[in-house]
mmCIF file of C-alpha atoms in Angstrom:
data_model
loop_
_atom_site.group_PDB
_atom_site.id
_atom_site.type_symbol
_atom_site.label_atom_id
_atom_site.label_comp_id
_atom_site.label_asym_id
_atom_site.label_seq_id
_atom_site.Cartn_x
_atom_site.Cartn_y
_atom_site.Cartn_z
ATOM 1 C CA MET A 121 27.719 -92.759 -36.854
ATOM 2 C CA PRO A 122 28.229 -89.426 -34.997
ATOM 3 C CA TYR A 123 30.899 -90.080 -32.395
ATOM 4 C CA GLN A 124 31.874 -87.054 -30.340
ATOM 5 C CA TRP A 125 34.919 -86.552 -28.132
ATOM 6 C CA ILE A 126 33.853 -85.247 -24.724
ATOM 7 C CA GLU A 127 35.638 -83.927 -21.664
ATOM 8 C CA GLY A 128 36.353 -86.607 -19.126
ATOM 9 C CA ASP A 129 37.791 -90.037 -18.539
ATOM 10 C CA VAL A 130 36.602 -93.124 -16.662
ATOM 11 C CA CYS A 131 34.046 -90.957 -14.874
ATOM 12 C CA ALA A 132 32.379 -89.757 -18.096
ATOM 13 C CA PRO A 133 30.030 -92.800 -18.342
ATOM 14 C CA LYS A 134 27.052 -92.790 -15.976
ATOM 15 C CA GLY A 135 27.481 -94.433 -12.603
ATOM 16 C CA PHE A 136 31.279 -94.374 -12.314
ATOM 17 C CA GLN A 137 33.480 -92.559 -9.813
ATOM 18 C CA ALA A 138 37.236 -92.566 -9.236
ATOM 19 C CA SER A 139 39.890 -91.345 -6.820
ATOM 20 C CA GLY A 140 43.645 -91.306 -6.317
ATOM 21 C CA VAL A 141 45.790 -90.647 -3.220
ATOM 22 C CA HIS A 142 49.343 -90.918 -1.940
ATOM 23 C CA CYS A 143 49.463 -93.791 0.535
ATOM 24 C CA GLY A 144 53.216 -94.128 0.998
ATOM 25 C CA ILE A 145 54.359 -96.813 -1.441
ATOM 26 C CA ARG A 146 56.312 -94.153 -3.298
ATOM 27 C CA LYS A 147 58.751 -92.059 -1.289
ATOM 28 C CA ASN A 148 57.812 -88.803 -3.015
ATOM 29 C CA ARG A 149 54.703 -87.544 -1.190
ATOM 30 C CA SER A 150 53.801 -85.334 -4.137
ATOM 31 C CA LYS A 151 53.136 -88.432 -6.280
ATOM 32 C CA LYS A 152 49.880 -90.300 -5.892
ATOM 33 C CA ASP A 153 50.303 -94.076 -5.757
ATOM 34 C CA LEU A 154 46.888 -95.638 -5.123
ATOM 35 C CA ALA A 155 43.888 -95.434 -7.467
ATOM 36 C CA LEU A 156 40.298 -96.617 -7.293
ATOM 37 C CA ILE A 157 37.560 -96.810 -9.933
ATOM 38 C CA PHE A 158 34.056 -97.744 -8.744
ATOM 39 C CA SER A 159 30.674 -98.409 -10.340
ATOM 40 C CA HIS A 160 27.587 -98.086 -8.183
ATOM 41 C CA THR A 161 26.096 -101.076 -9.986
ATOM 42 C CA MET A 162 27.550 -104.397 -11.155
ATOM 43 C CA CYS A 163 29.362 -104.377 -14.509
ATOM 44 C CA THR A 164 30.158 -106.874 -17.186
ATOM 45 C CA ALA A 165 33.931 -107.000 -17.374
ATOM 46 C CA ALA A 166 36.645 -108.221 -19.712
ATOM 47 C CA SER A 167 40.442 -108.092 -19.795
ATOM 48 C CA VAL A 168 43.467 -108.999 -21.857
ATOM 49 C CA TYR A 169 46.897 -109.405 -20.300
ATOM 50 C CA THR A 170 50.639 -109.488 -20.921
ATOM 51 C CA THR A 171 52.062 -112.438 -22.838
ATOM 52 C CA ASN A 172 55.188 -112.406 -20.675
ATOM 53 C CA LYS A 173 55.680 -115.778 -18.927
ATOM 54 C CA VAL A 174 56.485 -113.815 -15.768
ATOM 55 C CA LYS A 175 53.201 -112.336 -14.579
ATOM 56 C CA GLY A 176 52.517 -110.082 -11.626
ATOM 57 C CA ALA A 177 50.422 -111.519 -8.781
ATOM 58 C CA PRO A 178 47.611 -109.001 -9.450
ATOM 59 C CA ILE A 179 47.080 -110.447 -12.933
ATOM 60 C CA LEU A 180 46.671 -113.957 -11.539
ATOM 61 C CA VAL A 181 44.122 -112.720 -8.999
ATOM 62 C CA THR A 182 42.221 -110.636 -11.561
ATOM 63 C CA LYS A 183 41.975 -113.591 -13.935
ATOM 64 C CA GLN A 184 40.278 -115.570 -11.179
ATOM 65 C CA HIS A 185 37.938 -112.718 -10.292
ATOM 66 C CA LEU A 186 36.823 -112.206 -13.898
ATOM 67 C CA LYS A 187 35.957 -115.826 -14.594
ATOM 68 C CA ASP A 188 32.285 -114.908 -14.176
ATOM 69 C CA GLY A 189 32.667 -111.879 -16.470
ATOM 70 C CA LYS A 190 31.669 -109.404 -13.755
ATOM 71 C CA ALA A 191 33.333 -106.716 -11.642
ATOM 72 C CA GLN A 192 32.419 -103.530 -9.821
ATOM 73 C CA ALA A 193 35.713 -101.826 -8.972
ATOM 74 C CA VAL A 194 39.368 -101.465 -9.980
ATOM 75 C CA LEU A 195 42.136 -100.987 -7.403
ATOM 76 C CA CYS A 196 45.637 -100.160 -8.598
ATOM 77 C CA ASN A 197 48.888 -99.094 -6.962
ATOM 78 C CA SER A 198 51.998 -97.628 -8.566
ATOM 79 C CA GLY A 199 55.593 -97.697 -7.376
ATOM 80 C CA ASN A 200 55.695 -101.477 -6.907
ATOM 81 C CA ALA A 201 54.726 -104.194 -9.414
ATOM 82 C CA ASN A 202 54.055 -106.910 -6.802
ATOM 83 C CA THR A 203 55.814 -109.323 -9.140
ATOM 84 C CA CYS A 204 58.244 -112.147 -8.304
ATOM 85 C CA ASN A 205 57.362 -111.861 -4.610
ATOM 86 C CA ALA A 206 56.777 -114.972 -2.493
ATOM 87 C CA ASP A 207 53.805 -113.307 -0.770
ATOM 88 C CA GLY A 208 52.512 -111.560 -3.894
ATOM 89 C CA LEU A 209 49.217 -113.416 -4.119
ATOM 90 C CA ASP A 210 48.518 -112.894 -0.420
ATOM 91 C CA ILE A 211 49.169 -109.160 -0.773
ATOM 92 C CA ALA A 212 46.971 -108.847 -3.883
ATOM 93 C CA ASN A 213 44.130 -110.724 -2.196
ATOM 94 C CA ALA A 214 44.479 -108.643 0.959
ATOM 95 C CA MET A 215 44.292 -105.460 -1.094
ATOM 96 C CA CYS A 216 41.044 -106.704 -2.622
ATOM 97 C CA LYS A 217 39.613 -107.511 0.803
ATOM 98 C CA SER A 218 40.512 -104.067 2.118
ATOM 99 C CA ALA A 219 38.774 -102.354 -0.793
ATOM 100 C CA ALA A 220 35.787 -104.710 -0.687
ATOM 101 C CA ASP A 221 35.215 -104.000 3.004
ATOM 102 C CA ALA A 222 35.412 -100.246 2.426
ATOM 103 C CA LEU A 223 33.068 -100.351 -0.586
ATOM 104 C CA ASP A 224 30.730 -103.017 0.857
ATOM 105 C CA ILE A 225 31.110 -105.302 -2.186
ATOM 106 C CA ARG A 226 32.563 -108.775 -2.771
ATOM 107 C CA GLU A 227 36.323 -109.267 -3.015
ATOM 108 C CA GLU A 228 35.727 -111.283 -6.193
ATOM 109 C CA ASP A 229 34.213 -108.235 -7.863
ATOM 110 C CA ILE A 230 37.438 -106.228 -7.722
ATOM 111 C CA VAL A 231 40.025 -105.960 -10.491
ATOM 112 C CA ILE A 232 43.459 -105.605 -8.905
ATOM 113 C CA ALA A 233 46.537 -104.164 -10.627
ATOM 114 C CA SER A 234 50.035 -102.989 -9.711
ATOM 115 C CA THR A 235 52.832 -101.249 -11.587
ATOM 116 C CA GLY A 236 56.372 -100.243 -10.723
ATOM 117 C CA VAL A 237 59.596 -101.932 -9.652
ATOM 118 C CA ILE A 238 59.727 -105.737 -10.031
ATOM 119 C CA GLY A 239 60.983 -107.986 -7.225
ATOM 120 C CA GLN A 240 60.481 -105.548 -4.338
ATOM 121 C CA PRO A 241 58.165 -106.565 -1.461
ATOM 122 C CA LEU A 242 54.913 -104.592 -1.536
ATOM 123 C CA PRO A 243 53.937 -103.337 1.931
ATOM 124 C CA LEU A 244 50.263 -103.843 2.715
ATOM 125 C CA ASP A 245 49.958 -101.510 5.697
ATOM 126 C CA PRO A 246 50.096 -98.191 3.775
ATOM 127 C CA ILE A 247 47.381 -99.451 1.426
ATOM 128 C CA THR A 248 44.938 -100.600 4.090
ATOM 129 C CA LYS A 249 45.452 -97.431 6.120
ATOM 130 C CA ALA A 250 44.743 -95.254 3.074
ATOM 131 C CA MET A 251 41.635 -97.158 1.987
ATOM 132 C CA PRO A 252 39.056 -95.055 3.939
ATOM 133 C CA ASP A 253 40.550 -91.876 2.487
ATOM 134 C CA LEU A 254 40.636 -93.379 -1.005
ATOM 135 C CA VAL A 255 36.931 -94.286 -0.831
ATOM 136 C CA ALA A 256 36.007 -90.960 0.748
ATOM 137 C CA HIS A 257 37.580 -89.111 -2.189
ATOM 138 C CA LEU A 258 35.568 -90.941 -4.861
ATOM 139 C CA GLY A 259 34.233 -88.341 -7.279
ATOM 140 C CA LEU A 260 33.460 -87.509 -10.905
ATOM 141 C CA ASP A 261 36.996 -86.428 -11.815
ATOM 142 C CA GLY A 262 39.193 -89.332 -12.914
ATOM 143 C CA THR A 263 42.393 -87.272 -13.100
ATOM 144 C CA PRO A 264 43.599 -88.221 -9.592
ATOM 145 C CA ALA A 265 43.232 -91.899 -10.518
ATOM 146 C CA ALA A 266 45.046 -91.322 -13.821
ATOM 147 C CA GLU A 267 47.886 -89.659 -11.904
ATOM 148 C CA ALA A 268 48.035 -92.406 -9.272
ATOM 149 C CA ILE A 269 48.761 -95.161 -11.814
ATOM 150 C CA MET A 270 51.664 -93.277 -13.427
ATOM 151 C CA THR A 271 55.273 -94.447 -13.085
ATOM 152 C CA THR A 272 57.758 -92.730 -15.412
ATOM 153 C CA ASP A 273 54.902 -91.105 -17.347
ATOM 154 C CA THR A 274 55.252 -87.347 -17.649
ATOM 155 C CA CYS A 275 51.508 -86.711 -17.845
ATOM 156 C CA PRO A 276 48.178 -88.463 -17.151
ATOM 157 C CA LYS A 277 46.508 -90.151 -20.111
ATOM 158 C CA GLN A 278 42.731 -89.921 -20.343
ATOM 159 C CA VAL A 279 39.999 -89.608 -22.965
ATOM 160 C CA ALA A 280 36.247 -90.092 -23.442
ATOM 161 C CA VAL A 281 33.814 -90.398 -26.335
ATOM 162 C CA GLN A 282 30.025 -90.250 -26.623
ATOM 163 C CA PHE A 283 27.737 -91.782 -29.253
ATOM 164 C CA PRO A 284 24.127 -92.934 -29.802
ATOM 165 C CA LEU A 285 23.452 -96.648 -29.364
ATOM 166 C CA GLY A 286 20.047 -98.289 -29.566
ATOM 167 C CA GLY A 287 18.258 -94.982 -29.173
ATOM 168 C CA LYS A 288 20.287 -94.043 -26.075
ATOM 169 C CA MET A 289 23.370 -91.879 -25.637
ATOM 170 C CA CYS A 290 26.327 -93.976 -24.464
ATOM 171 C CA SER A 291 29.798 -93.039 -23.299
ATOM 172 C CA ILE A 292 33.157 -94.780 -23.115
ATOM 173 C CA GLY A 293 36.022 -93.300 -21.112
ATOM 174 C CA GLY A 294 39.499 -94.470 -20.217
ATOM 175 C CA ILE A 295 42.745 -93.801 -18.405
ATOM 176 C CA SER A 296 46.080 -95.492 -19.003
ATOM 177 C CA LYS A 297 49.729 -95.462 -18.005
ATOM 178 C CA GLY A 298 52.705 -96.420 -20.074
ATOM 179 C CA SER A 299 56.015 -94.801 -20.893
ATOM 180 C CA GLY A 300 58.717 -97.469 -20.810
ATOM 181 C CA MET A 301 58.960 -101.264 -21.251
ATOM 182 C CA ILE A 302 56.471 -100.811 -24.080
ATOM 183 C CA HIS A 303 56.299 -103.402 -26.819
ATOM 184 C CA PRO A 304 53.468 -105.122 -28.722
ATOM 185 C CA ASN A 305 51.606 -108.065 -27.154
ATOM 186 C CA MET A 306 50.622 -106.178 -24.825
ATOM 187 C CA ALA A 307 52.527 -102.982 -24.579
ATOM 188 C CA THR A 308 53.799 -102.249 -21.094
ATOM 189 C CA MET A 309 50.797 -100.537 -19.773
ATOM 190 C CA LEU A 310 47.777 -100.485 -17.595
ATOM 191 C CA CYS A 311 44.553 -99.280 -19.135
ATOM 192 C CA PHE A 312 41.172 -99.069 -17.459
ATOM 193 C CA VAL A 313 38.119 -98.289 -19.573
ATOM 194 C CA THR A 314 34.544 -97.749 -18.434
ATOM 195 C CA SER A 315 31.263 -97.596 -20.315
ATOM 196 C CA ASP A 316 27.599 -97.143 -19.468
ATOM 197 C CA ALA A 317 26.606 -99.275 -22.468
ATOM 198 C CA ALA A 318 24.805 -102.574 -21.892
ATOM 199 C CA ILE A 319 26.750 -105.482 -23.388
ATOM 200 C CA SER A 320 27.115 -109.142 -22.437
ATOM 201 C CA SER A 321 30.409 -110.320 -20.962
ATOM 202 C CA GLU A 322 30.957 -112.631 -23.942
ATOM 203 C CA MET A 323 30.581 -109.814 -26.466
ATOM 204 C CA LEU A 324 32.658 -107.470 -24.299
ATOM 205 C CA GLN A 325 35.536 -109.958 -24.176
ATOM 206 C CA LYS A 326 35.382 -110.328 -27.965
ATOM 207 C CA ALA A 327 35.401 -106.547 -28.377
ATOM 208 C CA VAL A 328 38.332 -106.045 -25.990
ATOM 209 C CA LYS A 329 40.477 -108.628 -27.780
ATOM 210 C CA GLN A 330 39.599 -107.159 -31.191
ATOM 211 C CA VAL A 331 40.402 -103.614 -30.142
ATOM 212 C CA ALA A 332 43.628 -104.503 -28.304
ATOM 213 C CA ASP A 333 45.022 -106.159 -31.430
ATOM 214 C CA ASP A 334 44.652 -102.932 -33.436
ATOM 215 C CA THR A 335 45.690 -100.457 -30.723
ATOM 216 C CA PHE A 336 47.772 -101.458 -27.699
ATOM 217 C CA ASN A 337 49.330 -104.395 -29.538
ATOM 218 C CA MET A 338 50.535 -101.951 -32.204
ATOM 219 C CA ILE A 339 52.740 -99.644 -30.098
ATOM 220 C CA SER A 340 56.391 -99.906 -29.125
ATOM 221 C CA VAL A 341 58.835 -97.710 -27.253
ATOM 222 C CA ASP A 342 61.783 -99.932 -26.417
ATOM 223 C CA GLY A 343 61.132 -103.553 -27.358
ATOM 224 C CA ASP A 344 60.530 -104.788 -23.787
ATOM 225 C CA THR A 345 57.292 -106.539 -22.824
ATOM 226 C CA SER A 346 56.373 -106.077 -19.172
ATOM 227 C CA THR A 347 55.005 -108.462 -16.544
ATOM 228 C CA ASN A 348 51.953 -106.529 -15.372
ATOM 229 C CA ASP A 349 50.228 -105.332 -18.557
ATOM 230 C CA MET A 350 46.466 -105.275 -18.447
ATOM 231 C CA LEU A 351 43.569 -103.767 -20.385
ATOM 232 C CA THR A 352 40.296 -103.993 -18.460
ATOM 233 C CA VAL A 353 36.890 -102.722 -19.583
ATOM 234 C CA LEU A 354 33.873 -102.374 -17.275
ATOM 235 C CA ALA A 355 30.382 -101.751 -18.678
ATOM 236 C CA ASN A 356 27.505 -101.111 -16.238
ATOM 237 C CA GLY A 357 24.586 -100.726 -18.688
ATOM 238 C CA GLN A 358 23.274 -97.518 -17.122
ATOM 239 C CA ALA A 359 22.800 -95.872 -20.537
ATOM 240 C CA GLY A 360 19.764 -98.129 -20.970
ATOM 241 C CA ASN A 361 20.423 -99.391 -24.506
ATOM 242 C CA PRO A 362 19.226 -102.900 -25.452
ATOM 243 C CA VAL A 363 21.858 -105.368 -24.264
ATOM 244 C CA ILE A 364 24.360 -106.256 -26.992
ATOM 245 C CA THR A 365 24.402 -110.057 -27.161
ATOM 246 C CA LYS A 366 25.619 -110.737 -30.709
ATOM 247 C CA GLN A 367 27.818 -109.315 -33.445
ATOM 248 C CA ASP A 368 25.360 -106.936 -35.079
ATOM 249 C CA ASP A 369 25.238 -103.226 -35.918
ATOM 250 C CA ALA A 370 25.030 -102.302 -32.237
ATOM 251 C CA TYR A 371 28.140 -104.358 -31.504
ATOM 252 C CA ASP A 372 30.000 -102.693 -34.371
ATOM 253 C CA THR A 373 28.978 -99.267 -33.056
ATOM 254 C CA PHE A 374 30.259 -100.105 -29.573
ATOM 255 C CA VAL A 375 33.518 -101.530 -30.934
ATOM 256 C CA GLU A 376 34.201 -98.396 -32.966
ATOM 257 C CA GLY A 377 33.728 -96.224 -29.857
ATOM 258 C CA LEU A 378 36.026 -98.498 -27.859
ATOM 259 C CA MET A 379 38.541 -98.455 -30.718
ATOM 260 C CA MET A 380 38.578 -94.643 -30.726
ATOM 261 C CA VAL A 381 39.264 -94.465 -26.996
ATOM 262 C CA CYS A 382 41.968 -97.149 -27.006
ATOM 263 C CA ARG A 383 43.635 -95.814 -30.158
ATOM 264 C CA GLN A 384 43.881 -92.350 -28.621
ATOM 265 C CA LEU A 385 45.298 -93.723 -25.356
ATOM 266 C CA ALA A 386 47.785 -95.857 -27.304
ATOM 267 C CA LYS A 387 48.998 -92.798 -29.184
ATOM 268 C CA GLN A 388 49.314 -90.840 -25.932
ATOM 269 C CA MET A 389 51.481 -93.600 -24.490
ATOM 270 C CA ALA A 390 53.710 -93.778 -27.547
ATOM 271 C CA ALA A 391 54.115 -89.994 -27.546
ATOM 272 C CA ASP A 392 55.092 -90.097 -23.853
ATOM 273 C CA GLY A 393 57.716 -92.818 -24.298
ATOM 274 C CA GLU A 394 60.611 -92.457 -21.903
ATOM 275 C CA GLY A 395 62.834 -89.665 -23.181
ATOM 276 C CA ALA A 396 60.767 -89.338 -26.360
ATOM 277 C CA THR A 397 60.673 -86.126 -28.374
ATOM 278 C CA LYS A 398 58.570 -87.377 -31.303
ATOM 279 C CA LEU A 399 55.515 -89.560 -31.896
ATOM 280 C CA LEU A 400 56.011 -91.915 -34.843
ATOM 281 C CA GLU A 401 52.985 -93.255 -36.728
ATOM 282 C CA CYS A 402 53.680 -95.937 -39.331
ATOM 283 C CA THR A 403 50.828 -96.702 -41.723
ATOM 284 C CA VAL A 404 51.110 -99.620 -44.123
ATOM 285 C CA THR A 405 48.728 -99.999 -47.073
ATOM 286 C CA GLY A 406 48.553 -102.389 -50.006
ATOM 287 C CA ALA A 407 49.983 -105.350 -48.103
ATOM 288 C CA PRO A 408 49.207 -108.945 -49.125
ATOM 289 C CA SER A 409 47.195 -109.314 -45.875
ATOM 290 C CA LYS A 410 46.283 -107.387 -42.737
ATOM 291 C CA GLU A 411 48.603 -109.586 -40.694
ATOM 292 C CA THR A 412 51.503 -108.744 -43.011
ATOM 293 C CA ALA A 413 50.664 -105.049 -42.744
ATOM 294 C CA ARG A 414 50.690 -105.325 -38.939
ATOM 295 C CA LYS A 415 54.055 -107.074 -38.919
ATOM 296 C CA VAL A 416 55.648 -104.544 -41.254
ATOM 297 C CA ALA A 417 54.327 -101.530 -39.335
ATOM 298 C CA LYS A 418 55.509 -102.949 -36.006
ATOM 299 C CA SER A 419 58.890 -103.875 -37.451
ATOM 300 C CA VAL A 420 59.509 -100.269 -38.462
ATOM 301 C CA VAL A 421 58.436 -98.627 -35.176
ATOM 302 C CA CYS A 422 60.510 -101.201 -33.248
ATOM 303 C CA SER A 423 63.727 -100.541 -35.159
ATOM 304 C CA THR A 424 66.278 -99.028 -32.784
ATOM 305 C CA LEU A 425 68.336 -97.617 -35.638
ATOM 306 C CA PHE A 426 65.316 -95.988 -37.254
ATOM 307 C CA LYS A 427 64.132 -94.545 -33.938
ATOM 308 C CA ALA A 428 67.579 -93.033 -33.366
ATOM 309 C CA ALA A 429 67.500 -91.516 -36.868
ATOM 310 C CA MET A 430 64.155 -89.877 -36.102
ATOM 311 C CA PHE A 431 65.626 -88.349 -32.939
ATOM 312 C CA GLY A 432 68.407 -86.907 -35.071
ATOM 313 C CA GLU A 433 65.901 -85.776 -37.742
ATOM 314 C CA ASP A 434 67.865 -87.786 -40.295
ATOM 315 C CA ALA A 435 65.866 -89.112 -43.286
ATOM 316 C CA ASN A 436 67.856 -92.349 -43.323
ATOM 317 C CA TRP A 437 65.214 -94.256 -45.272
ATOM 318 C CA GLY A 438 67.505 -97.270 -45.683
ATOM 319 C CA ARG A 439 66.787 -98.137 -42.061
ATOM 320 C CA ILE A 440 63.073 -98.263 -42.887
ATOM 321 C CA LEU A 441 63.676 -100.611 -45.817
ATOM 322 C CA CYS A 442 65.949 -102.722 -43.626
ATOM 323 C CA ALA A 443 63.220 -103.074 -40.977
ATOM 324 C CA ILE A 444 60.659 -103.937 -43.639
ATOM 325 C CA GLY A 445 63.059 -106.464 -45.133
ATOM 326 C CA TYR A 446 63.603 -108.517 -41.984
ATOM 327 C CA THR A 447 59.865 -108.731 -41.267
ATOM 328 C CA ASP A 448 58.727 -112.350 -40.929
ATOM 329 C CA ALA A 449 56.233 -112.285 -43.824
ATOM 330 C CA ALA A 450 56.100 -112.975 -47.557
ATOM 331 C CA PHE A 451 56.010 -109.988 -49.943
ATOM 332 C CA ASP A 452 57.874 -108.356 -52.824
ATOM 333 C CA ILE A 453 60.188 -105.616 -51.560
ATOM 334 C CA ASP A 454 60.638 -104.310 -55.114
ATOM 335 C CA LYS A 455 57.081 -102.916 -55.072
ATOM 336 C CA VAL A 456 57.423 -100.954 -51.831
ATOM 337 C CA GLY A 457 57.335 -97.166 -51.592
ATOM 338 C CA VAL A 458 57.952 -94.909 -48.572
ATOM 339 C CA VAL A 459 56.886 -91.331 -47.821
ATOM 340 C CA LEU A 460 57.808 -89.331 -44.704
ATOM 341 C CA ALA A 461 55.233 -86.719 -43.684
ATOM 342 C CA SER A 462 54.313 -84.256 -40.959
ATOM 343 C CA GLU A 463 52.539 -80.934 -40.580
ATOM 344 C CA ALA A 464 55.559 -79.386 -42.339
ATOM 345 C CA GLY A 465 54.873 -81.336 -45.540
ATOM 346 C CA GLN A 466 55.985 -84.644 -47.018
ATOM 347 C CA VAL A 467 58.869 -86.147 -48.911
ATOM 348 C CA GLU A 468 59.034 -89.333 -50.963
ATOM 349 C CA VAL A 469 62.217 -91.227 -50.135
ATOM 350 C CA CYS A 470 61.687 -94.633 -51.750
ATOM 351 C CA ARG A 471 59.822 -96.030 -54.775
ATOM 352 C CA ASP A 472 59.727 -99.625 -56.034
ATOM 353 C CA GLY A 473 62.176 -100.679 -53.341
ATOM 354 C CA ALA A 474 64.826 -98.127 -54.349
ATOM 355 C CA GLY A 475 65.762 -94.616 -53.335
ATOM 356 C CA VAL A 476 64.578 -91.551 -55.201
ATOM 357 C CA PRO A 477 66.172 -88.077 -55.241
ATOM 358 C CA PHE A 478 64.828 -85.785 -52.516
ATOM 359 C CA SER A 479 65.795 -82.557 -50.801
ATOM 360 C CA GLU A 480 67.628 -83.184 -47.529
ATOM 361 C CA ASP A 481 66.595 -79.702 -46.389
ATOM 362 C CA THR A 482 62.921 -80.476 -47.019
ATOM 363 C CA ALA A 483 63.279 -83.831 -45.253
ATOM 364 C CA LYS A 484 64.911 -82.137 -42.256
ATOM 365 C CA GLN A 485 62.007 -79.716 -42.060
ATOM 366 C CA VAL A 486 59.469 -82.552 -42.227
ATOM 367 C CA LEU A 487 61.245 -84.477 -39.475
ATOM 368 C CA SER A 488 61.564 -81.438 -37.203
ATOM 369 C CA GLU A 489 57.904 -81.750 -36.145
ATOM 370 C CA LYS A 490 56.670 -83.520 -32.998
ATOM 371 C CA GLU A 491 54.564 -86.048 -34.916
ATOM 372 C CA ILE A 492 55.996 -87.952 -37.886
ATOM 373 C CA GLN A 493 54.066 -90.215 -40.275
ATOM 374 C CA ILE A 494 55.851 -93.036 -42.081
ATOM 375 C CA VAL A 495 53.610 -94.023 -44.991
ATOM 376 C CA ILE A 496 54.510 -97.361 -46.568
ATOM 377 C CA SER A 497 52.765 -98.415 -49.791
ATOM 378 C CA MET A 498 53.380 -102.095 -50.528
ATOM 379 C CA ASN A 499 51.290 -102.157 -53.730
ATOM 380 C CA GLN A 500 50.476 -105.867 -53.554
ATOM 381 C CA GLY A 501 47.118 -106.331 -51.832
ATOM 382 C CA ASP A 502 44.440 -104.787 -49.607
ATOM 383 C CA GLY A 503 46.013 -105.289 -46.166
ATOM 384 C CA GLN A 504 46.534 -102.215 -44.030
ATOM 385 C CA ALA A 505 47.532 -101.427 -40.452
ATOM 386 C CA THR A 506 48.979 -98.665 -38.300
ATOM 387 C CA ALA A 507 51.568 -98.864 -35.513
ATOM 388 C CA TRP A 508 52.822 -96.183 -33.146
ATOM 389 C CA GLY A 509 56.187 -95.594 -31.541
ATOM 390 C CA CYS A 510 58.614 -92.844 -30.607
ATOM 391 C CA ASP A 511 62.162 -91.764 -31.231
ATOM 392 C CA LEU A 512 65.086 -92.981 -29.129
ATOM 393 C CA SER A 513 66.861 -90.200 -27.270
ATOM 394 C CA TYR A 514 69.743 -89.828 -24.832
ATOM 395 C CA ASP A 515 67.240 -89.401 -22.007
ATOM 396 C CA TYR A 516 65.906 -92.953 -22.403
ATOM 397 C CA VAL A 517 69.207 -94.326 -21.086
ATOM 398 C CA LYS A 518 69.336 -91.726 -18.304
ATOM 399 C CA ILE A 519 65.823 -92.594 -17.114
ATOM 400 C CA ASN A 520 66.411 -96.341 -17.117
ATOM 401 C CA GLY A 521 69.931 -96.107 -15.724
ATOM 402 C CA ASP A 522 68.612 -95.099 -12.310
ATOM 403 C CA TYR A 523 64.987 -96.316 -12.460
ATOM 404 C CA ARG A 524 64.992 -97.844 -8.970
ATOM 405 C CA THR A 525 66.459 -94.726 -7.362
#
């Protein structure tokens, strides 16, 4: 199926617009802090959320709003998570009402999200005052919205893909934020994806869960799971394809397009981990099962010792074997092999669970690149999976040492 990357983001699919402004939640006026995504027609909608027992008020409100599987807009602020606040639900609902009045839609058709510092009261006044300006700036460039949802991110994250579906050309586009407090189930992140494909809410929810498991639930920066994580997908059907109502070829085509977008955004988040200098991609093949492959890959990218070794460009493969070894799964470690690779080449460091001679100079050259692949061959089945992470640098501590200031 000919999928093609295209320029754009959440505004690439037909019928979507977005905007982002500085309303005053964040002290720095150069940083946008309020984002809006809007479809001119009703969408089917689906979300998955953080597994943290502490959940931000916006998540609780969004869950209620999406019970009917429909939405028409996404409103998100940065700089304040609206979490662990006594008036959090009231603030989240008031934000929805403000946007609904400005857009002339129902409050229940708005997805609400927040990201930033936990436990700080979120002022409503700056948001309601900025709403007319936010709506007035709706346009076909999603970059301002991508910038407005950023916290410690160093760059906006956005991508779009186009593909034929049911005789029509469909698009899927997305923006996301995520740099710290990133750990599987969900990673600390907000991700908003749009599509002009026609798909039922039931099939969309199934697709979102399936894709999240293989993308956003496979990244880690620091082992912390946040309170406000959310992946939301809106599909307005304006491409005109026959509505996807069952798991058939059309569903598989849509899922692959969604997988491409979410996988790319997941990699962008891992690469932009707080203080990160390298993107780590761990691919596991030959595992006894897919679930085992997932666990092994995540165990490696979550290892603090291994991440520190990658920052130091040290081919300390024992840390990889250690992380594999404490994975909660059944397998034979004596069949495992490990190769480190990058654009500079590759070096085998382990075979049959034991070290093999290799050139430290070659390994140093391989690990000097910005993207490192850790290829683990388990040689005991057909299970495979990929996880993404980043190295652990001095700057991670600096960033998180004064996060609130």
